[in-house]
Amino acid sequence: MLIAQHDKTRAQIRDLVAKHGCQRNALIPILQDIRDKNGQISDFAMQTVAAQLGIEPSEVYGVVTFYSFLSEKPRGRFVIRLCRTISCDMAGKEEVARQLENDLGICFGETTRDGRFSLEWANCMGVCDQGPALLVNERLYTRVTPEKVSEILDSIQCPA
Amino acid sequence: MIQESIRNQITFSRIPPGEGLQAGLQLTPQALIDVVRDSGIRGRGGAGFPTGLKWGFAASAPGDKKYVICNADEGEPGTFKDRVILSNWADLVFEGMTLAGYAIGADEGILYLRGEYAFLREELEKCLAERRGQGLLGAAAGGKDGFAFDIHIHMGSGAYVCGEETALIEALEGRRGEARNRPPFPASSGYLGKPTVVNNVETFAWIAAILQRGAAWFKGIGTEKSRGPKLFSISGDVEKPGVYEFPMGITVAGLLQETGGNGAKAVQIGGASGQCVPADHFDRAIAYEDVATGGSIIVFGPQRSMLDVAENFLEFFEEESCGQCTPCRIGNTKLLEGVRLLKQGECSAQYLKELCQLAETMQVASKCGLGQSSPNAFLSIVKHFRKEIFSRDAAAA
Ligand SMILES: Cc1cc2nc3c(=O)[nH]c(=O)nc-3n(C[C@H](O)[C@H](O)[C@H](O)COP(=O)(O)O)c2cc1C
Ligand code: SF4
Ligand code: FES
């Protein structure tokens, strides 16, 4: 099982290197693609990428841990990010946060046990005139209220 | 999901796409740079460096490989005008980048798009593909023989500091977004060590407009040191938040009048890294020579606690500091702790004084603009809202 998993990762990374190149400036696009496919960037994936690009695994780890949209830890299939910056704060993000925690049964920084949802704080997402803002993977929700939270969660679970 | 943010008439909607590019490609590269310089335009991303000067440096820097980078990292709290520009007038932005490529002799452009804006990517790729199809990009770009230029998109990964141009370049090179020492400036040694022009999304769009309408038109708007119109992102306690175009030099009061922010107690100008302007200073002008901004305006109504505001900003900086240098890494943490002490009514006047000294040290000793400007909001709030801060003290005691 583990070996099969590793083979799969290796093949995946070989394809990504073919797509983006093996120069250092291909590193982040490669990591972004791994994240999009697998959610997490595992130790094994980091080592494999490092070997392919001819750099130290610690360099790759340094990059993965620097950026908040890259993660070495497993994340849910849907990463929910709530903006906590000032304009969304003034627009009532705290109430939305409580409702998200209640409806998901997790706290910020956690992932649901079924691996579906991760809940995280984020900084200003560039829709400050329509806060509170919520990003679910790449999809942006604006003017979110506590009542709308369950609606949003339902629409994610069974997309129309 | 996102509603339209545009609130007044924006010049970009009256600029026919393509005309600025054609006008610019008729000129020699040097003459094009002269037009940009004559217009007086300064960078729309916040720092306000004269764009013509920057292009001139990159054009005269030795090297046959050069780059044009569009900074679409838009991470400053309260800013969203670049998102609106990219959603509505991407062609003008790509035109501006193409003109920059022609002016400095670059054949490659990169749009650095923040990860949060991934939902814009598909449309932008489509726009680029159309431009390639129309011969506006590629070999003989815009029909200009001997001028090859193409643009690709690089996604950011969620790091505010990567909006700083040298950190952005580090990110493009596949590294942690840690700001570089300057000099050398990107115009002489930027992406992969090559001469590189980095400009804001809005700057590029204005360049296309300037080439279409003429430098004199742009120069005729605004103030002597701050030429032209500017887009503003307005949020917080106003009736009509959104994106507005105003001439540079508009007063804070004028801006509140237009946006329905009457009765405001303070306005944060320039985002978290900008200044907090109290009501009795609302006659001040929004311009490089007075209160500068990349366009972020956050309005605070009478009910807001300025300590809450300071706390929110410092939480932001504590998290977004790249951690490379000590004044910023430790300084923001200390200021945040200080604000929390103030909130609890447990900060002595002496300690507050020491915090202000620390803040001033951060302004001069930090390596990049993040740490240099992160104490601004704290300092202006302490200065202008002393009474509020200390009455909190008394109330809590
Ligand atoms: C911490 C920090 C964040 C920045 N973020 C941005 C940004 O998101 N967008 C931007 O255009 N400029 C940003 N800048 C300014 C850039 O370093 C650079 O000055 C700008 O992109 C130059 O373009 P302009 O001259 O057209 O404004 C930031 C600067 C600092 C110090
Ligand atoms: S000032 Fe802050 S963000 Fe800039 S280099 Fe220093 S630690 Fe990094
Ligand atoms: S403050 Fe939340 S999107 Fe800008």
XYZ file of C-alpha atoms and ligand atoms in Angstrom:
600
model
C 0.000 0.000 0.000
C 2.676 2.460 1.045
C 4.893 1.420 -1.825
C 2.060 1.796 -4.290
C 1.404 5.247 -2.828
C 5.040 6.221 -3.209
C 5.139 5.019 -6.796
C 2.096 7.106 -7.529
C 3.636 10.189 -5.956
C 6.867 9.637 -7.840
C 5.061 9.342 -11.168
C 2.962 12.391 -10.412
C 6.010 14.488 -9.630
C 7.817 13.251 -12.729
C 4.868 14.515 -14.784
C 4.879 17.861 -13.005
C 8.591 18.312 -13.597
C 7.990 17.575 -17.262
C 5.285 20.239 -17.267
C 7.021 22.997 -15.283
C 10.706 22.203 -15.817
C 13.445 21.284 -13.405
C 14.757 24.765 -12.673
C 14.432 26.212 -9.213
C 11.767 28.664 -10.387
C 9.524 25.682 -11.176
C 9.429 24.702 -7.503
C 6.391 26.659 -6.383
C 4.216 25.837 -9.415
C 5.071 22.160 -8.848
C 4.176 22.388 -5.158
C 0.928 24.194 -5.995
C -0.063 21.398 -8.351
C 0.763 18.748 -5.769
C -1.388 20.622 -3.286
C -4.274 20.891 -5.733
C -4.154 17.168 -6.410
C -3.431 15.835 -2.918
C -4.256 18.595 -0.459
C -1.105 17.992 1.462
C 2.555 18.069 0.471
C 3.948 15.022 2.252
C 7.518 14.486 3.427
C 7.951 11.950 0.690
C 6.683 14.373 -1.948
C 9.048 17.067 -0.699
C 12.000 14.674 -0.860
C 11.052 13.554 -4.344
C 10.686 17.104 -5.633
C 14.023 18.027 -4.067
C 15.754 15.101 -5.763
C 14.200 15.995 -9.115
C 15.231 19.641 -8.902
C 18.632 18.851 -7.447
C 18.117 20.864 -4.263
C 18.083 19.948 -0.574
C 14.825 18.629 0.900
C 15.210 21.238 3.643
C 14.967 23.950 0.972
C 11.659 22.525 -0.180
C 10.447 22.229 3.401
C 11.438 25.860 3.991
C 9.299 26.948 1.072
C 6.302 24.768 1.947
C 6.212 26.030 5.518
C 6.646 29.667 4.490
C 3.470 30.024 2.447
C 0.063 29.774 4.046
C -1.458 28.210 0.910
C 1.030 25.331 0.958
C 0.921 22.784 3.740
C 2.949 19.823 4.850
C 0.051 18.718 7.033
C -2.995 16.904 5.733
C -5.827 19.260 4.925
C -9.460 18.605 4.225
C -10.821 18.334 0.718
C -12.394 21.726 1.267
C -10.292 24.336 2.976
C -12.517 27.019 4.434
C -10.791 30.301 5.146
C -12.505 33.136 6.945
C -11.086 36.632 6.640
C -10.196 38.084 9.999
C -8.796 41.426 8.859
C -10.254 44.724 9.946
C -13.068 45.390 7.471
C -14.444 41.868 7.763
C -13.932 42.076 11.508
C -16.096 45.198 11.636
C -18.638 43.514 9.373
C -19.153 40.719 11.913
C -16.676 37.945 11.171
C -16.689 36.798 14.813
C -20.298 35.598 14.689
C -19.616 33.802 11.424
C -16.582 32.155 12.994
C -18.608 30.798 15.920
C -21.228 29.415 13.559
C -18.617 27.726 11.386
C -17.115 26.076 14.444
C -20.532 24.970 15.644
C -21.680 23.600 12.302
C -18.415 21.832 11.510
C -17.730 20.691 15.056
C -14.101 21.793 14.834
C -12.037 24.795 15.852
C -9.937 26.985 13.608
C -6.777 25.158 12.578
C -8.513 21.771 12.624
C -9.824 19.311 10.045
C -13.034 17.324 10.371
C -12.525 13.638 11.091
C -13.979 12.583 7.755
C -11.271 14.674 6.064
C -13.765 16.853 4.259
C -13.262 20.258 5.817
C -10.412 22.260 7.232
C -11.154 25.551 8.932
C -8.595 28.345 8.913
C -8.236 32.056 9.444
C -6.985 34.140 6.556
C -5.943 37.735 6.114
C -7.576 40.279 3.845
C -8.863 38.578 0.702
C -9.571 41.691 -1.350
C -13.348 41.979 -1.022
C -13.378 44.283 1.971
C -16.427 46.162 0.686
C -18.477 42.965 0.903
C -17.366 41.339 4.127
C -17.358 39.069 5.962
C -15.542 37.134 3.274
C -15.066 33.404 3.112
C -12.920 31.420 0.706
C -13.676 27.752 0.097
C -10.791 26.390 -1.927
C -10.861 28.855 -4.829
C -14.431 29.971 -4.427
C -15.189 33.229 -2.729
C -18.308 33.965 -0.665
C -19.137 37.496 0.389
C -21.424 39.098 2.966
C -21.519 35.866 4.890
C -23.839 35.766 7.893
C -24.193 33.075 10.567
C -27.491 32.002 8.944
C -25.794 31.588 5.578
C -23.052 29.339 6.936
C -25.092 26.143 6.855
C -26.411 27.022 3.393
C -22.853 27.384 2.152
C -21.742 24.154 3.786
C -24.688 22.286 2.232
C -23.945 23.657 -1.216
C -20.355 22.472 -0.923
C -21.386 18.963 0.107
C -23.817 18.552 -2.751
C -22.922 21.063 -5.425
C -25.866 22.042 -7.600
C -20.746 35.380 -5.758
C -18.954 38.702 -5.731
C -20.996 41.759 -6.464
C -19.842 44.666 -8.507
C -17.726 47.043 -6.469
C -17.579 49.968 -8.887
C -19.286 53.055 -7.480
C -18.551 55.946 -9.787
C -17.378 56.632 -13.317
C -13.995 55.008 -13.914
C -11.881 56.369 -16.768
C -10.775 52.862 -17.799
C -14.249 52.089 -19.061
C -13.859 54.920 -21.595
C -10.480 53.857 -22.918
C -10.923 51.797 -26.083
C -8.628 48.784 -25.709
C -5.778 48.631 -28.187
C -5.378 52.316 -28.975
C -2.837 53.022 -26.250
C -0.726 50.081 -27.314
C -0.755 51.098 -30.958
C 0.114 54.695 -30.092
C 3.005 53.541 -27.902
C 4.434 51.151 -30.467
C 4.593 53.990 -33.011
C 7.139 55.713 -30.794
C 10.732 54.790 -30.176
C 11.262 53.103 -26.807
C 12.941 56.253 -25.525
C 10.086 58.469 -26.697
C 7.615 56.125 -24.999
C 9.522 56.424 -21.724
C 9.483 60.202 -22.174
C 5.695 60.198 -22.473
C 5.409 58.154 -19.288
C 7.803 60.519 -17.531
C 6.028 63.631 -18.831
C 2.685 62.393 -17.555
C 4.119 62.538 -14.054
C 2.614 59.188 -13.119
C 3.913 57.639 -9.919
C 3.437 54.033 -8.893
C -0.109 53.158 -7.863
C 0.951 50.309 -5.552
C 1.733 52.534 -2.595
C 5.351 53.621 -2.658
C 4.754 56.173 -5.422
C 8.025 55.881 -7.305
C 7.978 57.783 -10.628
C 7.233 55.161 -13.265
C 9.056 56.887 -16.118
C 12.214 57.028 -14.055
C 11.960 53.336 -13.177
C 11.481 52.367 -16.818
C 14.395 54.574 -17.803
C 16.677 52.764 -15.341
C 15.613 49.350 -16.611
C 15.947 50.436 -20.244
C 19.502 51.638 -19.756
C 20.563 48.706 -17.568
C 22.908 46.456 -19.542
C 21.621 43.004 -20.505
C 19.723 41.444 -23.362
C 17.270 39.559 -21.167
C 14.867 41.699 -19.158
C 11.536 41.150 -17.451
C 8.305 42.995 -16.800
C 6.379 41.971 -13.704
C 2.866 43.008 -12.843
C 2.347 43.015 -9.107
C -1.145 41.613 -8.544
C -0.464 40.418 -5.033
C -2.861 43.019 -3.595
C -2.571 41.986 0.017
C -2.736 45.329 1.792
C -5.757 45.214 4.102
C -8.581 47.234 2.633
C -7.392 47.109 -0.975
C -9.412 45.517 -3.741
C -9.184 47.882 -6.704
C -6.657 45.657 -8.496
C -9.155 42.795 -8.376
C -11.738 45.088 -9.939
C -9.298 46.260 -12.612
C -8.307 42.702 -13.494
C -11.963 41.663 -13.646
C -13.019 44.545 -15.877
C -10.047 45.945 -17.744
C -7.445 43.177 -17.969
C -6.695 44.192 -21.546
C -5.473 47.596 -20.403
C -3.199 45.953 -17.836
C -1.706 43.632 -20.438
C -1.313 46.588 -22.789
C 0.597 48.481 -20.144
C 2.841 45.477 -19.568
C 3.452 45.129 -23.296
C 4.346 48.802 -23.520
C 6.779 48.344 -20.624
C 8.341 45.400 -22.449
C 8.776 47.508 -25.560
C 10.162 50.451 -23.610
C 12.809 48.531 -21.681
C 13.560 45.805 -24.209
C 11.988 42.839 -22.406
C 10.414 39.865 -24.138
C 8.776 38.276 -21.118
C 6.104 39.502 -18.761
C 4.819 37.820 -15.616
C 1.585 38.541 -13.835
C 2.053 37.622 -10.179
C -1.501 36.922 -9.075
C -2.248 36.388 -5.402
C -3.485 32.914 -4.501
C -6.717 34.346 -3.115
C -7.555 35.563 -6.641
C -7.274 32.108 -8.222
C -10.914 32.525 -9.289
C -9.790 35.245 -11.716
C -7.222 33.066 -13.418
C -9.383 31.363 -16.012
C -10.678 34.648 -17.431
C -7.207 36.140 -17.456
C -5.758 33.134 -19.290
C -8.568 33.463 -21.805
C -7.757 37.122 -22.280
C -4.082 36.304 -22.841
C -4.962 33.584 -25.343
C -7.163 36.026 -27.252
C -4.390 38.566 -27.308
C -2.028 35.931 -28.695
C -4.623 35.080 -31.306
C -4.888 38.722 -32.294
C -1.138 39.090 -32.600
C -0.982 41.459 -29.652
C 1.379 39.072 -27.905
C 4.003 36.768 -29.327
C 6.456 37.417 -32.147
C 5.968 40.910 -33.613
C 3.695 41.774 -30.719
C 1.109 44.385 -31.609
C 2.321 44.168 -35.202
C 5.686 45.654 -34.299
C 8.451 43.964 -36.250
C 11.323 42.786 -34.134
C 9.375 43.118 -30.877
C 8.545 39.771 -29.288
C 6.639 39.786 -26.024
C 4.511 37.309 -24.109
C 2.937 37.200 -20.668
C 2.314 34.311 -18.323
C 0.657 34.067 -14.944
C 2.336 32.942 -11.761
C 0.120 32.232 -8.762
C 1.013 33.440 -5.298
C 0.666 31.149 -2.316
C -0.699 33.313 0.448
C 1.956 35.654 1.814
C 1.413 39.410 2.181
C 5.142 40.144 2.169
C 5.377 38.818 -1.399
C 3.762 42.080 -2.520
C 7.097 43.698 -1.690
C 8.875 43.622 -5.016
C 12.070 41.846 -3.981
C 10.168 39.264 -1.912
C 7.917 38.766 -4.938
C 10.977 38.076 -7.055
C 12.275 35.593 -4.485
C 8.915 33.825 -4.668
C 9.074 33.739 -8.466
C 12.514 32.186 -8.215
C 11.084 29.398 -6.063
C 12.210 30.585 -2.663
C 10.738 31.785 0.586
C 9.349 35.275 0.131
C 12.049 37.027 2.073
C 12.823 40.580 0.994
C 16.242 41.310 -0.424
C 18.563 44.140 0.439
C 18.133 47.102 -1.889
C 20.259 48.207 -3.742
C 20.579 46.553 -6.123
C 17.086 47.551 -7.217
C 15.128 45.231 -9.503
C 15.503 47.712 -12.365
C 19.188 46.763 -12.496
C 19.118 43.261 -10.973
C 15.737 41.653 -10.468
C 14.220 38.363 -11.542
C 17.025 35.826 -12.103
C 19.451 38.713 -11.701
C 18.155 40.448 -14.834
C 16.871 44.030 -15.129
C 13.220 43.925 -14.141
C 10.405 46.419 -13.996
C 7.858 45.708 -11.274
C 4.686 47.769 -11.359
C 1.290 47.640 -9.805
C -1.786 46.501 -11.779
C -3.297 49.973 -11.740
C -0.047 51.617 -12.859
C -0.001 49.482 -16.008
C -3.630 50.249 -16.771
C -3.004 54.001 -16.443
C -0.032 53.742 -18.779
C -2.311 52.351 -21.476
C -4.724 55.202 -20.789
C -1.949 57.800 -20.904
C -0.778 56.541 -24.288
C -4.321 56.748 -25.578
C -5.193 60.169 -24.166
C -1.804 61.827 -23.943
C 0.514 62.790 -21.115
C -0.969 66.269 -20.869
C -4.423 64.896 -20.087
C -3.085 62.855 -17.162
C -0.882 65.656 -15.936
C -3.807 68.060 -15.916
C -5.525 66.093 -13.147
C -4.446 65.958 -9.501
C -1.808 68.023 -7.733
C 1.652 69.138 -8.739
C 3.410 66.291 -6.971
C 0.620 63.742 -7.426
C -0.601 63.699 -10.959
C -3.586 61.982 -12.398
C -6.665 60.157 -11.226
C -6.446 57.249 -8.796
C -8.617 54.320 -7.850
C -9.596 53.983 -4.207
C -10.851 50.943 -2.337
C -13.243 52.103 0.341
C -14.521 49.907 3.126
C -15.590 50.069 6.752
C -18.261 52.352 8.168
C -19.493 54.056 5.003
C -22.865 53.858 3.306
C -21.453 53.079 -0.121
C -18.259 51.031 0.134
C -16.547 50.029 -3.094
C -14.126 51.217 -5.742
C -14.096 54.894 -6.697
C -11.994 57.022 -8.962
C -10.955 60.419 -7.622
C -8.282 62.880 -8.611
C -5.166 62.694 -6.457
C -5.238 65.382 -3.821
C -8.847 64.884 -2.736
C -9.264 65.603 0.968
C -10.349 62.973 3.449
C -13.506 65.005 4.075
C -14.263 65.153 0.351
C -13.854 61.437 0.083
C -16.160 60.771 3.036
C -18.718 63.091 1.513
C -18.748 61.110 -1.733
C -18.914 57.703 -0.092
C -21.361 58.359 2.723
C -18.894 58.232 5.572
C -20.142 61.260 7.454
C -19.719 61.120 11.192
C -16.564 59.011 10.957
C -14.225 59.167 13.886
C -11.071 58.220 12.011
C -9.941 56.997 8.622
C -7.110 54.574 7.979
C -5.333 55.623 4.817
C -2.932 53.251 3.092
C -4.129 50.040 4.720
C -2.640 48.434 7.799
C 0.737 49.902 6.920
C -0.673 53.396 6.471
C -1.721 56.113 8.848
C -4.774 56.593 10.979
C -6.164 60.082 10.446
C -8.509 61.466 13.153
C -11.587 63.574 12.434
C -9.915 66.896 13.174
C -7.430 66.215 10.371
C -9.987 65.372 7.693
C -8.915 68.424 5.707
C -5.716 66.623 4.792
C -5.109 65.691 1.178
C -4.663 62.172 -0.107
C -1.519 62.604 -2.157
C 2.110 61.554 -2.063
C 3.069 64.895 -0.492
C 0.505 64.618 2.318
C -1.094 61.283 3.231
C 0.089 58.694 0.720
C -1.831 55.565 -0.166
C -2.005 52.729 -2.619
C -5.740 53.310 -2.455
C -6.881 51.588 0.716
C -9.309 53.665 2.752
C -10.897 52.135 5.843
C -13.445 54.237 7.668
C -14.116 53.931 11.402
C -17.428 55.092 12.799
C -17.841 56.669 16.238
C -18.582 53.306 17.885
C -15.209 51.749 17.033
C -12.465 51.192 19.563
C -9.135 52.341 18.199
C -7.321 49.812 20.357
C -9.269 47.041 18.661
C -8.159 48.482 15.351
C -4.513 48.613 16.420
C -4.745 45.061 17.725
C -6.204 43.761 14.469
C -3.445 45.400 12.417
C -0.677 44.147 14.667
C -2.058 40.620 14.590
C -1.853 40.923 10.832
C 1.771 42.057 10.861
C 2.855 39.574 13.495
C 1.616 36.814 11.260
C 2.796 38.224 7.943
C 6.316 39.248 9.025
C 8.724 37.027 7.138
C 10.820 36.777 10.284
C 14.060 37.571 8.576
C 15.028 40.589 10.647
C 14.697 41.208 14.365
C 13.074 44.665 14.579
C 10.075 43.436 12.626
C 9.878 39.878 13.914
C 10.093 40.773 17.607
C 8.880 44.349 17.332
C 5.429 43.523 16.036
C 4.973 40.890 18.737
C 5.954 43.402 21.418
C 3.647 46.095 20.048
C 0.794 43.606 19.937
C 1.396 42.585 23.553
C 1.481 46.276 24.430
C -1.865 46.959 22.794
C -3.354 44.037 24.684
C -2.006 45.475 27.929
C -3.595 48.789 27.034
C -6.887 47.053 26.337
C -6.764 45.472 29.761
C -5.886 48.792 31.351
C -2.527 47.475 32.494
C -0.041 49.606 30.604
C 1.914 52.351 32.346
C 2.596 55.619 30.585
C 6.299 54.865 30.820
C 5.887 51.496 29.087
C 3.783 53.091 26.369
C 6.603 55.559 25.796
C 9.061 52.710 25.456
C 6.749 50.979 22.983
C 6.674 54.140 20.896
C 10.463 54.221 20.911
C 10.511 50.616 19.804
C 8.051 51.480 17.040
C 10.313 54.271 15.831
C 13.273 51.919 15.869
C 11.323 49.464 13.728
C 10.638 52.225 11.209
C 14.333 52.825 10.672
C 15.915 49.457 11.407
C 13.665 46.979 9.583
C 14.927 45.479 6.388
C 11.894 45.973 4.173
C 8.786 48.089 3.890
C 6.701 45.675 5.926
C 8.577 46.229 9.162
C 9.299 49.861 8.349
C 5.624 50.683 8.014
C 3.951 48.207 10.366
C 4.251 50.567 13.383
C 2.585 53.493 11.533
C -0.952 52.685 12.561
C 0.060 52.042 16.174
C 1.974 55.306 16.398
C -0.767 57.394 14.827
C -3.420 55.839 17.059
C -1.339 56.449 20.185
C -0.728 60.019 19.072
C -4.256 60.972 18.106
C -6.316 58.860 20.479
C -4.379 59.224 23.706
C -7.461 60.195 25.598
C -9.401 57.152 24.436
C -6.494 54.854 25.176
C -6.047 56.138 28.694
C -9.714 56.389 29.529
C -9.776 52.687 28.803
C -7.018 52.462 31.359
C -9.033 54.310 33.963
C -12.218 52.425 33.219
C -10.520 49.076 33.592
C -8.673 50.001 36.778
C 4.996 44.589 2.578
C 4.749 45.192 1.245
C 3.683 44.749 0.467
C 3.453 45.280 -0.790
N 2.381 44.818 -1.494
C 2.155 45.325 -2.726
C 1.076 44.839 -3.508
O 0.321 43.971 -3.080
N 0.886 45.357 -4.743
C 1.728 46.316 -5.265
O 1.545 46.735 -6.388
N 2.759 46.788 -4.553
C 2.998 46.313 -3.303
N 4.071 46.775 -2.599
C 4.972 47.766 -3.234
C 5.979 47.052 -4.120
O 7.133 46.734 -3.368
C 6.422 47.919 -5.290
O 6.825 49.148 -4.793
C 5.347 48.141 -6.310
O 4.858 46.932 -6.804
C 5.892 48.952 -7.447
O 4.860 49.246 -8.361
P 4.334 50.725 -8.602
O 5.543 51.617 -8.673
O 3.611 50.629 -9.877
O 3.457 51.064 -7.455
C 4.305 46.276 -1.305
C 5.375 46.726 -0.537
C 5.594 46.207 0.720
C 6.749 46.720 1.519
S 10.953 43.942 7.836
Fe 9.733 42.120 8.401
S 8.996 41.332 6.469
Fe 10.669 42.745 5.974
S 12.519 41.484 5.917
Fe 12.339 42.183 8.037
S 11.180 40.527 9.059
Fe 10.900 40.257 6.856
S -10.705 42.740 5.264
Fe -11.678 40.888 4.730
S -11.496 40.887 2.593
Fe -10.338 42.658 3.121
